[in-house]
PDB file of C-alpha atoms in Angstrom:
ATOM      1  CA  THR A 258      18.839  19.487   3.817  1.00 56.00           C
ATOM      2  CA  GLN A 259      20.374  18.514   7.146  1.00 61.00           C
ATOM      3  CA  LEU A 260      23.826  16.984   6.981  1.00 82.00           C
ATOM      4  CA  LEU A 261      25.619  14.924   9.603  1.00 89.00           C
ATOM      5  CA  GLU A 262      29.362  14.484   9.371  1.00 92.00           C
ATOM      6  CA  GLN A 263      30.976  11.614  11.204  1.00 94.00           C
ATOM      7  CA  SER A 264      34.640  11.304  12.010  1.00 95.00           C
ATOM      8  CA  PRO A 265      36.770   9.398  11.711  1.00 96.00           C
ATOM      9  CA  GLN A 266      35.492   7.403   8.770  1.00 94.00           C
ATOM     10  CA  PHE A 267      37.742   4.431   9.605  1.00 95.00           C
ATOM     11  CA  LEU A 268      39.345   3.487  12.900  1.00 96.00           C
ATOM     12  CA  SER A 269      41.514   0.468  13.653  1.00 97.00           C
ATOM     13  CA  ILE A 270      42.735   0.040  17.218  1.00 96.00           C
ATOM     14  CA  GLN A 271      44.097  -2.588  19.568  1.00 97.00           C
ATOM     15  CA  GLU A 272      41.978  -4.287  22.190  1.00 97.00           C
ATOM     16  CA  GLY A 273      41.968  -2.281  25.410  1.00 97.00           C
ATOM     17  CA  GLU A 274      42.382   1.140  23.825  1.00 97.00           C
ATOM     18  CA  ASN A 275      39.891   3.969  24.179  1.00 97.00           C
ATOM     19  CA  LEU A 276      38.302   5.805  21.255  1.00 97.00           C
ATOM     20  CA  THR A 277      35.892   8.598  20.453  1.00 98.00           C
ATOM     21  CA  VAL A 278      33.661   8.976  17.418  1.00 97.00           C
ATOM     22  CA  TYR A 279      32.214  12.362  16.527  1.00 97.00           C
ATOM     23  CA  CYS A 280      29.011  13.369  14.814  1.00 96.00           C
ATOM     24  CA  ASN A 281      28.679  17.025  13.795  1.00 95.00           C
ATOM     25  CA  SER A 282      26.134  19.184  12.043  1.00 93.00           C
ATOM     26  CA  SER A 283      25.226  22.821  11.543  1.00 90.00           C
ATOM     27  CA  SER A 284      21.580  21.890  12.099  1.00 89.00           C
ATOM     28  CA  VAL A 285      19.703  21.463  15.354  1.00 91.00           C
ATOM     29  CA  PHE A 286      18.133  18.063  15.955  1.00 91.00           C
ATOM     30  CA  SER A 287      15.216  17.193  18.181  1.00 89.00           C
ATOM     31  CA  SER A 288      16.941  13.925  19.091  1.00 90.00           C
ATOM     32  CA  LEU A 289      19.923  11.892  18.020  1.00 93.00           C
ATOM     33  CA  GLN A 290      20.367   8.149  17.824  1.00 94.00           C
ATOM     34  CA  TRP A 291      23.450   5.977  17.663  1.00 97.00           C
ATOM     35  CA  TYR A 292      23.319   2.624  15.893  1.00 96.00           C
ATOM     36  CA  ARG A 293      25.787  -0.214  15.411  1.00 96.00           C
ATOM     37  CA  GLN A 294      25.651  -2.321  12.283  1.00 94.00           C
ATOM     38  CA  GLU A 295      27.404  -5.585  11.513  1.00 92.00           C
ATOM     39  CA  PRO A 296      28.056  -6.785   7.943  1.00 87.00           C
ATOM     40  CA  GLY A 297      24.934  -8.121   6.257  1.00 85.00           C
ATOM     41  CA  GLU A 298      22.631  -6.991   9.065  1.00 90.00           C
ATOM     42  CA  GLY A 299      20.437  -3.995   9.799  1.00 92.00           C
ATOM     43  CA  PRO A 300      21.505  -1.250  12.221  1.00 94.00           C
ATOM     44  CA  VAL A 301      20.760  -1.946  15.876  1.00 93.00           C
ATOM     45  CA  LEU A 302      19.869   0.957  18.144  1.00 93.00           C
ATOM     46  CA  LEU A 303      22.361   1.685  20.915  1.00 96.00           C
ATOM     47  CA  VAL A 304      20.943   4.860  22.439  1.00 95.00           C
ATOM     48  CA  THR A 305      18.709   7.875  21.880  1.00 93.00           C
ATOM     49  CA  VAL A 306      19.649  11.265  23.338  1.00 94.00           C
ATOM     50  CA  VAL A 307      17.117  14.051  23.497  1.00 92.00           C
ATOM     51  CA  THR A 308      18.229  16.822  25.844  1.00 93.00           C
ATOM     52  CA  GLY A 309      21.091  19.193  25.087  1.00 93.00           C
ATOM     53  CA  GLY A 310      24.100  18.292  27.233  1.00 95.00           C
ATOM     54  CA  GLU A 311      22.689  14.860  27.987  1.00 95.00           C
ATOM     55  CA  VAL A 312      25.144  12.074  28.786  1.00 97.00           C
ATOM     56  CA  LYS A 313      24.139   8.412  28.663  1.00 97.00           C
ATOM     57  CA  LYS A 314      26.241   5.422  29.587  1.00 96.00           C
ATOM     58  CA  LEU A 315      25.811   1.900  28.284  1.00 94.00           C
ATOM     59  CA  LYS A 316      28.445  -0.301  29.948  1.00 95.00           C
ATOM     60  CA  ARG A 317      31.736   0.802  28.319  1.00 97.00           C
ATOM     61  CA  LEU A 318      30.015   3.199  25.907  1.00 97.00           C
ATOM     62  CA  THR A 319      29.382   6.847  26.785  1.00 97.00           C
ATOM     63  CA  PHE A 320      27.189   9.021  24.582  1.00 97.00           C
ATOM     64  CA  GLN A 321      26.965  12.790  24.781  1.00 97.00           C
ATOM     65  CA  PHE A 322      24.584  15.199  23.069  1.00 96.00           C
ATOM     66  CA  GLY A 323      25.948  18.691  22.553  1.00 95.00           C
ATOM     67  CA  ASP A 324      24.451  21.602  24.473  1.00 94.00           C
ATOM     68  CA  ALA A 325      23.100  23.118  21.260  1.00 94.00           C
ATOM     69  CA  ARG A 326      21.805  19.728  20.015  1.00 93.00           C
ATOM     70  CA  LYS A 327      23.937  19.983  16.877  1.00 93.00           C
ATOM     71  CA  ASP A 328      26.592  17.409  17.668  1.00 94.00           C
ATOM     72  CA  SER A 329      27.224  14.205  19.546  1.00 97.00           C
ATOM     73  CA  SER A 330      30.045  11.918  20.533  1.00 97.00           C
ATOM     74  CA  LEU A 331      30.451   8.248  21.329  1.00 97.00           C
ATOM     75  CA  HIS A 332      33.298   7.216  23.587  1.00 98.00           C
ATOM     76  CA  ILE A 333      34.276   3.576  24.057  1.00 97.00           C
ATOM     77  CA  THR A 334      36.477   2.612  26.973  1.00 97.00           C
ATOM     78  CA  ALA A 335      38.721  -0.443  26.775  1.00 97.00           C
ATOM     79  CA  ALA A 336      37.513  -1.528  23.350  1.00 97.00           C
ATOM     80  CA  GLN A 337      36.991  -5.213  22.675  1.00 97.00           C
ATOM     81  CA  PRO A 338      36.903  -7.160  19.389  1.00 96.00           C
ATOM     82  CA  GLY A 339      33.144  -7.516  19.861  1.00 95.00           C
ATOM     83  CA  ASP A 340      32.839  -3.748  19.452  1.00 96.00           C
ATOM     84  CA  THR A 341      33.881  -4.063  15.817  1.00 96.00           C
ATOM     85  CA  GLY A 342      31.247  -2.730  13.442  1.00 95.00           C
ATOM     86  CA  LEU A 343      29.872   0.276  11.599  1.00 95.00           C
ATOM     87  CA  TYR A 344      28.709   3.007  13.973  1.00 96.00           C
ATOM     88  CA  LEU A 345      26.060   5.343  12.608  1.00 96.00           C
ATOM     89  CA  CYS A 346      24.647   8.486  14.137  1.00 95.00           C
ATOM     90  CA  ALA A 347      21.230   9.711  13.030  1.00 94.00           C
ATOM     91  CA  GLY A 348      19.532  12.991  13.831  1.00 92.00           C
ATOM     92  CA  ALA A 349      15.793  13.560  13.880  1.00 89.00           C
ATOM     93  CA  GLY A 350      14.555  16.752  12.258  1.00 79.00           C
ATOM     94  CA  ARG A 351      12.347  19.247  13.963  1.00 67.00           C
ATOM     95  CA  GLY A 352       8.681  19.630  13.169  1.00 59.00           C
ATOM     96  CA  SER A 353       6.152  17.034  12.172  1.00 53.00           C
ATOM     97  CA  ALA A 354       8.280  15.173   9.608  1.00 55.00           C
ATOM     98  CA  ARG A 355      10.890  13.911  12.064  1.00 66.00           C
ATOM     99  CA  GLN A 356      12.742  11.796   9.529  1.00 79.00           C
ATOM    100  CA  LEU A 357      16.217  10.616  10.414  1.00 87.00           C
ATOM    101  CA  THR A 358      19.299  11.988   8.698  1.00 88.00           C
ATOM    102  CA  PHE A 359      22.123   9.467   8.905  1.00 91.00           C
ATOM    103  CA  GLY A 360      25.792  10.207   9.200  1.00 92.00           C
ATOM    104  CA  SER A 361      28.263   8.581   6.840  1.00 89.00           C
ATOM    105  CA  GLY A 362      29.347   6.080   9.489  1.00 93.00           C
ATOM    106  CA  THR A 363      32.536   5.114  11.299  1.00 95.00           C
ATOM    107  CA  GLN A 364      33.929   1.675  10.560  1.00 95.00           C
ATOM    108  CA  LEU A 365      35.601   0.481  13.762  1.00 96.00           C
ATOM    109  CA  THR A 366      37.918  -2.511  13.863  1.00 97.00           C
ATOM    110  CA  VAL A 367      39.232  -3.695  17.217  1.00 97.00           C
ATOM    111  CA  LEU A 368      42.161  -6.045  16.881  1.00 96.00           C
ATOM    112  CA  PRO A 369      42.786  -8.743  19.504  1.00 94.00           C
TER     113      PRO A 369
ATOM    114  CA  GLU B  83      14.140  -6.436  20.641  1.00 55.00           C
ATOM    115  CA  ALA B  84      12.290  -5.150  17.597  1.00 59.00           C
ATOM    116  CA  ASP B  85      10.083  -7.493  15.580  1.00 91.00           C
ATOM    117  CA  ILE B  86      10.609  -6.458  12.008  1.00 95.00           C
ATOM    118  CA  TYR B  87      11.225  -8.944   9.255  1.00 96.00           C
ATOM    119  CA  GLN B  88      12.501  -8.784   5.712  1.00 97.00           C
ATOM    120  CA  THR B  89      12.439 -11.412   2.995  1.00 96.00           C
ATOM    121  CA  PRO B  90      14.310 -12.547   1.108  1.00 97.00           C
ATOM    122  CA  ARG B  91      17.620 -11.941   2.890  1.00 96.00           C
ATOM    123  CA  TYR B  92      19.561 -12.423  -0.336  1.00 96.00           C
ATOM    124  CA  LEU B  93      18.392 -12.205  -3.946  1.00 97.00           C
ATOM    125  CA  VAL B  94      20.334 -12.622  -7.175  1.00 97.00           C
ATOM    126  CA  ILE B  95      18.336 -11.977 -10.339  1.00 96.00           C
ATOM    127  CA  GLY B  96      18.797 -11.079 -13.971  1.00 96.00           C
ATOM    128  CA  THR B  97      18.233  -7.717 -15.585  1.00 96.00           C
ATOM    129  CA  GLY B  98      14.635  -6.911 -16.454  1.00 95.00           C
ATOM    130  CA  LYS B  99      13.012  -9.072 -13.799  1.00 95.00           C
ATOM    131  CA  LYS B 100      10.264  -7.745 -11.561  1.00 95.00           C
ATOM    132  CA  ILE B 101      10.921  -8.186  -7.855  1.00 95.00           C
ATOM    133  CA  THR B 102       9.178  -7.447  -4.595  1.00 97.00           C
ATOM    134  CA  LEU B 103      11.030  -7.079  -1.325  1.00 97.00           C
ATOM    135  CA  GLU B 104       8.880  -7.866   1.684  1.00 97.00           C
ATOM    136  CA  CYS B 105       8.878  -6.057   5.018  1.00 98.00           C
ATOM    137  CA  SER B 106       6.627  -6.787   7.963  1.00 97.00           C
ATOM    138  CA  GLN B 107       6.520  -5.572  11.545  1.00 97.00           C
ATOM    139  CA  THR B 108       4.470  -6.846  14.452  1.00 95.00           C
ATOM    140  CA  MET B 109       4.807  -3.815  16.715  1.00 93.00           C
ATOM    141  CA  GLY B 110       1.836  -1.881  15.352  1.00 93.00           C
ATOM    142  CA  HIS B 111       4.097   0.972  14.304  1.00 94.00           C
ATOM    143  CA  ASP B 112       2.445   3.579  12.109  1.00 93.00           C
ATOM    144  CA  LYS B 113       5.640   4.801  10.446  1.00 94.00           C
ATOM    145  CA  MET B 114       7.692   2.641   8.088  1.00 96.00           C
ATOM    146  CA  TYR B 115      10.725   3.369   5.935  1.00 96.00           C
ATOM    147  CA  TRP B 116      12.870   1.933   3.147  1.00 96.00           C
ATOM    148  CA  TYR B 117      16.559   2.772   2.937  1.00 95.00           C
ATOM    149  CA  GLN B 118      19.218   1.902   0.395  1.00 95.00           C
ATOM    150  CA  GLN B 119      22.760   1.307   1.623  1.00 93.00           C
ATOM    151  CA  ASP B 120      25.978   0.401  -0.153  1.00 90.00           C
ATOM    152  CA  PRO B 121      28.433  -1.662   1.965  1.00 83.00           C
ATOM    153  CA  GLY B 122      29.866   0.323   4.856  1.00 81.00           C
ATOM    154  CA  MET B 123      28.214   3.516   3.727  1.00 85.00           C
ATOM    155  CA  GLU B 124      25.455   5.778   4.991  1.00 86.00           C
ATOM    156  CA  LEU B 125      21.768   5.021   4.616  1.00 91.00           C
ATOM    157  CA  HIS B 126      19.696   6.850   2.024  1.00 91.00           C
ATOM    158  CA  LEU B 127      15.933   7.151   2.482  1.00 92.00           C
ATOM    159  CA  ILE B 128      14.033   6.092  -0.641  1.00 93.00           C
ATOM    160  CA  HIS B 129      10.435   5.715   0.616  1.00 95.00           C
ATOM    161  CA  TYR B 130       8.431   6.244   3.766  1.00 93.00           C
ATOM    162  CA  SER B 131       4.910   5.858   5.043  1.00 95.00           C
ATOM    163  CA  TYR B 132       3.166   7.428   8.009  1.00 92.00           C
ATOM    164  CA  GLY B 133       0.171   5.130   7.868  1.00 93.00           C
ATOM    165  CA  VAL B 134      -2.109   2.988   5.743  1.00 95.00           C
ATOM    166  CA  ASN B 135      -2.571   4.339   2.205  1.00 94.00           C
ATOM    167  CA  SER B 136       0.125   6.956   2.822  1.00 93.00           C
ATOM    168  CA  THR B 137       3.436   6.748   0.946  1.00 94.00           C
ATOM    169  CA  GLU B 138       6.054   9.354   0.087  1.00 92.00           C
ATOM    170  CA  LYS B 139       9.342   9.400  -1.781  1.00 90.00           C
ATOM    171  CA  GLY B 140      12.495   9.969   0.193  1.00 87.00           C
ATOM    172  CA  ASP B 141      15.593  12.032  -0.460  1.00 80.00           C
ATOM    173  CA  LEU B 142      17.203   9.542  -2.828  1.00 80.00           C
ATOM    174  CA  SER B 143      15.486   9.142  -6.156  1.00 77.00           C
ATOM    175  CA  SER B 144      14.510   5.543  -6.769  1.00 80.00           C
ATOM    176  CA  GLU B 145      12.745   3.673  -9.552  1.00 88.00           C
ATOM    177  CA  SER B 146      11.087   1.437  -6.988  1.00 92.00           C
ATOM    178  CA  THR B 147       7.521   1.775  -5.730  1.00 94.00           C
ATOM    179  CA  VAL B 148       5.914   0.937  -2.401  1.00 96.00           C
ATOM    180  CA  SER B 149       2.457   0.280  -1.032  1.00 95.00           C
ATOM    181  CA  ARG B 150       0.935   0.365   2.451  1.00 97.00           C
ATOM    182  CA  ILE B 151      -2.362  -1.469   2.434  1.00 96.00           C
ATOM    183  CA  ARG B 152      -1.938  -2.885   5.941  1.00 96.00           C
ATOM    184  CA  THR B 153      -0.230  -1.316   8.931  1.00 96.00           C
ATOM    185  CA  GLU B 154       2.180  -4.185   9.379  1.00 96.00           C
ATOM    186  CA  HIS B 155       3.218  -4.636   5.748  1.00 97.00           C
ATOM    187  CA  PHE B 156       5.329  -2.310   3.534  1.00 98.00           C
ATOM    188  CA  PRO B 157       6.551  -4.070   0.365  1.00 98.00           C
ATOM    189  CA  LEU B 158       8.919  -2.500  -2.150  1.00 97.00           C
ATOM    190  CA  THR B 159       8.676  -3.365  -5.851  1.00 95.00           C
ATOM    191  CA  LEU B 160      11.066  -2.953  -8.745  1.00 93.00           C
ATOM    192  CA  GLU B 161       9.250  -3.414 -12.068  1.00 93.00           C
ATOM    193  CA  SER B 162      12.408  -3.988 -14.093  1.00 94.00           C
ATOM    194  CA  ALA B 163      15.609  -4.578 -12.171  1.00 94.00           C
ATOM    195  CA  ARG B 164      18.930  -3.262 -13.466  1.00 94.00           C
ATOM    196  CA  PRO B 165      22.538  -3.729 -12.288  1.00 95.00           C
ATOM    197  CA  SER B 166      22.446  -0.190 -10.867  1.00 93.00           C
ATOM    198  CA  HIS B 167      19.827  -1.440  -8.380  1.00 94.00           C
ATOM    199  CA  THR B 168      22.387  -3.739  -6.779  1.00 95.00           C
ATOM    200  CA  SER B 169      22.541  -2.713  -3.113  1.00 95.00           C
ATOM    201  CA  GLN B 170      21.321  -3.527   0.372  1.00 96.00           C
ATOM    202  CA  TYR B 171      17.739  -2.524   1.108  1.00 97.00           C
ATOM    203  CA  LEU B 172      16.794  -1.900   4.722  1.00 97.00           C
ATOM    204  CA  CYS B 173      13.289  -1.583   6.107  1.00 97.00           C
ATOM    205  CA  ALA B 174      12.572   0.216   9.388  1.00 96.00           C
ATOM    206  CA  SER B 175       9.610   1.170  11.508  1.00 95.00           C
ATOM    207  CA  SER B 176       8.894   3.706  14.202  1.00 92.00           C
ATOM    208  CA  GLY B 177       6.090   4.168  16.683  1.00 90.00           C
ATOM    209  CA  THR B 178       3.952   7.205  17.451  1.00 86.00           C
ATOM    210  CA  GLY B 179       5.695   9.961  19.381  1.00 82.00           C
ATOM    211  CA  THR B 180       9.210   8.623  18.935  1.00 83.00           C
ATOM    212  CA  ASP B 181      11.995   9.221  16.443  1.00 84.00           C
ATOM    213  CA  THR B 182      13.708   5.927  17.110  1.00 87.00           C
ATOM    214  CA  GLN B 183      13.621   3.536  14.186  1.00 91.00           C
ATOM    215  CA  TYR B 184      13.940  -0.232  14.393  1.00 93.00           C
ATOM    216  CA  PHE B 185      15.516  -1.980  11.450  1.00 95.00           C
ATOM    217  CA  GLY B 186      15.014  -5.292   9.777  1.00 96.00           C
ATOM    218  CA  PRO B 187      18.003  -7.451   8.790  1.00 95.00           C
ATOM    219  CA  GLY B 188      17.982  -6.162   5.222  1.00 96.00           C
ATOM    220  CA  THR B 189      17.787  -7.680   1.745  1.00 97.00           C
ATOM    221  CA  ARG B 190      21.013  -7.920  -0.205  1.00 96.00           C
ATOM    222  CA  LEU B 191      20.016  -7.525  -3.884  1.00 96.00           C
ATOM    223  CA  THR B 192      22.339  -8.352  -6.770  1.00 96.00           C
ATOM    224  CA  VAL B 193      21.177  -7.721 -10.322  1.00 96.00           C
ATOM    225  CA  LEU B 194      23.273  -9.386 -12.983  1.00 95.00           C
TER     226      LEU B 194
END
């Protein structure tokens, strides 16, 4: 069974601060996705990373896939209250199954 | 934006009732999934399907059943609901050759 550990589990910061969320595993993933989920809604895809060492930027969000494809990070610059939500990483297994294993999530609160 | 729909959004029922949670997608995706999620927690896969007439159980044991008679439709049924079934149920779909999953808004189920 592949496990994904996310840290921190909870994060409360002031508007304008920077933050990084980590997603770690001992398993290798063929790809990794980051989702953001608001209360009472389904997760919404932010990004998919596929290549080891890959860095993707989405406005103030920067995503990195580790060289060995076992870990990933999400960095938010100058956080805003609209960034508040549950951030989930999910890794796709290798082989034909390719199901997603979800991390435990990071609940981010950005205070105005 | 993904076109995947779930009904009802909220359901409160008594113990012993039979319920069906609906999930439909208009993207022609061959793969569909059901997840169970407690508030602010990780997602647990309970069922998945890789095509019509194909269904498999996920990692989390569930008393629910699913069917996949049409590509676009993947309903989940509980024959006799219990309070332990209280949770959020999320449906997702994924296209051929990609690991990325698109989620519906979820059904919040409360069994009294």
